[in-house]
Amino acid sequence: INYTVPDIAGLAQGPRNLVASATDAAGNIRTGPPVSVDKDTLAPAQAISIVGVNDDQAPIVGNVTSGGVTNDQTPTINGSVVGGLASGESIRVLRDGVFIGSASAIGTSWSFSDGLGGSGTYSYTAQIIDAAGNLGTNVAAAYSIVLDTVAPTQTASITSLTDDFPSGIRIVASGASGNDPNPILAGSISSALNVGESLRIFRGGIEVGTAA
């Protein structure tokens, strides 16, 4: 029995019904039921980009710029698509060139929450894919973050508080009273700060500044 099918490669874009037929040696022809197909070889062409990475892990929260440092092991990657997605399209997110999942998209914005392991540098890109499996012609520019989950090991201590209001200078002992609205704190660190480290000052559990 010989089988013949239409030349799919020569078909125009769009949906249609295909029918296969079988012919035996005696010339008998049997036609099968129609099969619906939708030829789509056109790749999505919208521009796509990563606009930021959100860090919601205290104490420092907010957007992490590309190349920036974060301690958040579950960062959220945010991006945009010019014109939004067409029906059947989705956004593939890649970390270090490996597909890690599909983003959630609303209108022209999209987001994806990742889960990272240990400290290191991670690079993200994104690309649109349609229902037929065609990958978009545009790939989001790489956006990298540096994950640092290793806490500083130095010990910091406050050694004095100076009150010079309204005149004269005196050292206020811990637990004692003072009337200076802008007292000066002094302290020590067990070893020098490393590159990128800072000493943060808290009052009543709320950060009030960074020491010099």
CSV table of C-alpha atoms in Angstrom, one decimal:
chain,number,residue,atom,x,y,z
A,1,ILE,CA,0.0,0.0,0.0
A,2,ASN,CA,1.3,3.4,-0.9
A,3,TYR,CA,0.6,6.5,1.2
A,4,THR,CA,0.6,10.0,0.0
A,5,VAL,CA,0.4,13.2,2.1
A,6,PRO,CA,0.3,16.9,1.0
A,7,ASP,CA,3.7,18.7,0.8
A,8,ILE,CA,3.6,20.4,4.2
A,9,ALA,CA,6.8,22.4,3.4
A,10,GLY,CA,5.0,24.2,0.6
A,11,LEU,CA,2.0,25.2,2.6
A,12,ALA,CA,1.4,28.8,3.5
A,13,GLN,CA,1.3,30.0,7.1
A,14,GLY,CA,-2.0,29.3,9.0
A,15,PRO,CA,-4.5,26.5,9.9
A,16,ARG,CA,-5.8,23.9,7.5
A,17,ASN,CA,-7.0,20.3,7.3
A,18,LEU,CA,-4.7,17.6,5.8
A,19,VAL,CA,-6.0,14.3,4.4
A,20,ALA,CA,-3.9,11.2,3.8
A,21,SER,CA,-4.9,8.5,1.3
A,22,ALA,CA,-3.8,4.9,0.7
A,23,THR,CA,-3.8,3.1,-2.7
A,24,ASP,CA,-3.4,-0.7,-3.1
A,25,ALA,CA,-2.1,-2.6,-6.1
A,26,ALA,CA,-5.6,-2.9,-7.5
A,27,GLY,CA,-6.0,0.8,-7.5
A,28,ASN,CA,-8.4,0.9,-4.6
A,29,ILE,CA,-8.1,4.2,-2.7
A,30,ARG,CA,-8.9,4.8,0.9
A,31,THR,CA,-9.0,8.2,2.4
A,32,GLY,CA,-8.4,8.8,6.1
A,33,PRO,CA,-10.1,11.4,8.3
A,34,PRO,CA,-8.9,15.0,8.0
A,35,VAL,CA,-6.2,16.2,10.4
A,36,SER,CA,-6.1,19.8,11.5
A,37,VAL,CA,-2.7,21.5,11.5
A,38,ASP,CA,-1.6,25.1,11.9
A,39,LYS,CA,1.6,25.9,10.2
A,40,ASP,CA,3.6,28.5,12.1
A,41,THR,CA,7.3,29.1,11.4
A,42,LEU,CA,7.3,32.8,12.2
A,43,ALA,CA,9.4,33.6,15.3
A,44,PRO,CA,8.2,36.2,17.8
A,45,ALA,CA,9.9,39.5,17.1
A,46,GLN,CA,9.0,41.7,20.2
A,47,ALA,CA,11.9,43.3,22.0
A,48,ILE,CA,12.4,41.9,25.5
A,49,SER,CA,14.5,43.1,28.4
A,50,ILE,CA,15.4,42.5,32.1
A,51,VAL,CA,14.8,45.8,34.0
A,52,GLY,CA,15.8,44.8,37.5
A,53,VAL,CA,16.2,42.2,40.2
A,54,ASN,CA,14.3,42.6,43.4
A,55,ASP,CA,15.9,41.7,46.8
A,56,ASP,CA,13.5,41.4,49.7
A,57,GLN,CA,15.9,39.8,52.1
A,58,ALA,CA,16.7,42.1,55.0
A,59,PRO,CA,18.6,44.1,56.0
A,60,ILE,CA,19.2,45.7,52.6
A,61,VAL,CA,16.2,45.4,50.3
A,62,GLY,CA,15.3,46.9,46.9
A,63,ASN,CA,16.5,46.6,43.4
A,64,VAL,CA,19.9,45.0,42.7
A,65,THR,CA,21.6,46.7,39.7
A,66,SER,CA,23.3,44.5,37.1
A,67,GLY,CA,26.6,43.4,38.6
A,68,GLY,CA,25.4,44.3,42.1
A,69,VAL,CA,25.6,42.2,45.3
A,70,THR,CA,22.7,40.6,47.1
A,71,ASN,CA,22.1,38.2,50.0
A,72,ASP,CA,18.7,37.1,48.7
A,73,GLN,CA,18.7,33.5,47.6
A,74,THR,CA,15.2,33.9,46.1
A,75,PRO,CA,15.5,37.0,44.0
A,76,THR,CA,12.7,38.1,41.6
A,77,ILE,CA,13.8,39.0,38.1
A,78,ASN,CA,11.6,41.7,36.5
A,79,GLY,CA,11.4,42.6,32.8
A,80,SER,CA,9.3,44.1,30.0
A,81,VAL,CA,8.1,43.1,26.5
A,82,VAL,CA,7.4,45.8,24.0
A,83,GLY,CA,3.7,45.3,23.0
A,84,GLY,CA,3.2,42.4,25.3
A,85,LEU,CA,2.8,38.7,24.4
A,86,ALA,CA,0.6,37.3,21.6
A,87,SER,CA,-1.8,34.4,22.3
A,88,GLY,CA,0.2,31.2,23.0
A,89,GLU,CA,3.5,33.0,23.7
A,90,SER,CA,5.5,32.7,26.9
A,91,ILE,CA,8.8,33.9,28.3
A,92,ARG,CA,11.7,31.5,28.9
A,93,VAL,CA,14.1,32.6,31.6
A,94,LEU,CA,17.7,31.3,31.5
A,95,ARG,CA,20.3,31.4,34.2
A,96,ASP,CA,23.9,31.0,33.0
A,97,GLY,CA,22.5,29.9,29.7
A,98,VAL,CA,20.3,27.1,31.2
A,99,PHE,CA,16.5,27.3,31.0
A,100,ILE,CA,15.1,27.5,34.6
A,101,GLY,CA,11.4,28.3,34.0
A,102,SER,CA,8.7,30.4,32.5
A,103,ALA,CA,7.9,33.9,33.7
A,104,SER,CA,4.6,35.3,34.7
A,105,ALA,CA,3.5,38.1,32.4
A,106,ILE,CA,0.8,40.8,32.7
A,107,GLY,CA,0.6,43.3,29.8
A,108,THR,CA,4.1,44.4,29.0
A,109,SER,CA,5.6,43.4,32.3
A,110,TRP,CA,6.9,40.0,33.4
A,111,SER,CA,8.6,38.5,36.5
A,112,PHE,CA,10.2,35.3,37.6
A,113,SER,CA,11.2,34.2,41.1
A,114,ASP,CA,14.4,32.1,41.2
A,115,GLY,CA,15.9,29.9,43.9
A,116,LEU,CA,19.7,30.1,44.2
A,117,GLY,CA,22.2,27.8,46.0
A,118,GLY,CA,25.5,29.0,47.2
A,119,SER,CA,27.4,32.3,46.8
A,120,GLY,CA,28.6,33.2,43.3
A,121,THR,CA,27.8,35.2,40.2
A,122,TYR,CA,24.6,34.4,38.3
A,123,SER,CA,23.7,35.8,34.8
A,124,TYR,CA,20.1,36.0,33.5
A,125,THR,CA,18.7,36.3,30.0
A,126,ALA,CA,15.2,35.8,28.7
A,127,GLN,CA,13.5,34.9,25.3
A,128,ILE,CA,10.0,34.6,24.0
A,129,ILE,CA,8.7,31.3,22.7
A,130,ASP,CA,5.4,30.7,20.8
A,131,ALA,CA,3.0,27.7,20.9
A,132,ALA,CA,4.7,26.2,17.9
A,133,GLY,CA,8.1,26.3,19.5
A,134,ASN,CA,9.6,29.2,17.6
A,135,LEU,CA,12.1,31.1,19.7
A,136,GLY,CA,12.0,34.9,19.5
A,137,THR,CA,14.4,36.8,17.4
A,138,ASN,CA,15.4,39.0,20.4
A,139,VAL,CA,17.1,37.9,23.6
A,140,ALA,CA,17.2,40.0,26.7
A,141,ALA,CA,20.6,41.5,27.4
A,142,ALA,CA,22.4,39.6,30.2
A,143,TYR,CA,21.7,40.8,33.7
A,144,SER,CA,24.1,39.5,36.4
A,145,ILE,CA,24.0,39.5,40.2
A,146,VAL,CA,26.5,38.4,42.8
A,147,LEU,CA,25.0,36.3,45.6
A,148,ASP,CA,26.9,36.7,48.9
A,149,THR,CA,25.6,34.7,51.9
A,150,VAL,CA,28.7,34.7,54.0
A,151,ALA,CA,28.4,37.1,57.0
A,152,PRO,CA,31.3,39.3,58.1
A,153,THR,CA,33.2,37.8,60.9
A,154,GLN,CA,34.5,41.0,62.6
A,155,THR,CA,33.2,42.0,66.1
A,156,ALA,CA,32.1,45.6,66.5
A,157,SER,CA,31.7,47.4,69.8
A,158,ILE,CA,30.7,50.9,71.0
A,159,THR,CA,33.4,52.3,73.3
A,160,SER,CA,32.0,55.8,74.1
A,161,LEU,CA,29.3,58.4,73.6
A,162,THR,CA,30.4,62.1,73.6
A,163,ASP,CA,28.0,64.9,74.7
A,164,ASP,CA,29.2,68.4,73.8
A,165,PHE,CA,25.9,70.3,74.3
A,166,PRO,CA,25.4,73.1,75.2
A,167,SER,CA,29.1,73.5,75.9
A,168,GLY,CA,32.0,71.5,77.1
A,169,ILE,CA,32.7,67.9,76.3
A,170,ARG,CA,31.9,64.9,78.5
A,171,ILE,CA,31.7,61.2,78.0
A,172,VAL,CA,28.3,59.7,78.8
A,173,ALA,CA,28.5,56.2,80.3
A,174,SER,CA,26.2,53.5,79.1
A,175,GLY,CA,22.8,53.9,80.9
A,176,ALA,CA,23.6,57.5,82.0
A,177,SER,CA,21.7,60.7,80.9
A,178,GLY,CA,22.8,63.3,78.4
A,179,ASN,CA,21.2,66.3,76.8
A,180,ASP,CA,23.0,66.4,73.4
A,181,PRO,CA,20.5,65.8,70.5
A,182,ASN,CA,23.5,64.9,68.3
A,183,PRO,CA,25.8,62.8,70.4
A,184,ILE,CA,29.0,61.3,68.8
A,185,LEU,CA,29.5,57.5,69.0
A,186,ALA,CA,32.9,56.0,68.9
A,187,GLY,CA,33.8,52.3,68.8
A,188,SER,CA,36.2,49.7,67.6
A,189,ILE,CA,36.3,46.7,65.2
A,190,SER,CA,38.2,43.5,65.8
A,191,SER,CA,39.8,43.8,62.4
A,192,ALA,CA,39.6,46.1,59.4
A,193,LEU,CA,36.5,46.1,57.1
A,194,ASN,CA,36.8,44.2,53.8
A,195,VAL,CA,36.1,45.8,50.5
A,196,GLY,CA,32.4,46.4,50.2
A,197,GLU,CA,31.7,46.2,53.9
A,198,SER,CA,30.3,49.0,56.1
A,199,LEU,CA,29.5,49.6,59.7
A,200,ARG,CA,25.8,50.3,60.3
A,201,ILE,CA,24.5,52.1,63.4
A,202,PHE,CA,21.1,51.2,64.9
A,203,ARG,CA,19.0,53.0,67.5
A,204,GLY,CA,16.1,51.1,69.1
A,205,GLY,CA,16.6,48.4,66.4
A,206,ILE,CA,16.2,50.9,63.5
A,207,GLU,CA,19.1,51.8,61.3
A,208,VAL,CA,20.1,55.5,61.7
A,209,GLY,CA,23.3,55.7,59.6
A,210,THR,CA,26.6,54.4,58.6
A,211,ALA,CA,29.8,55.0,60.7
A,212,ALA,CA,32.9,56.6,59.2
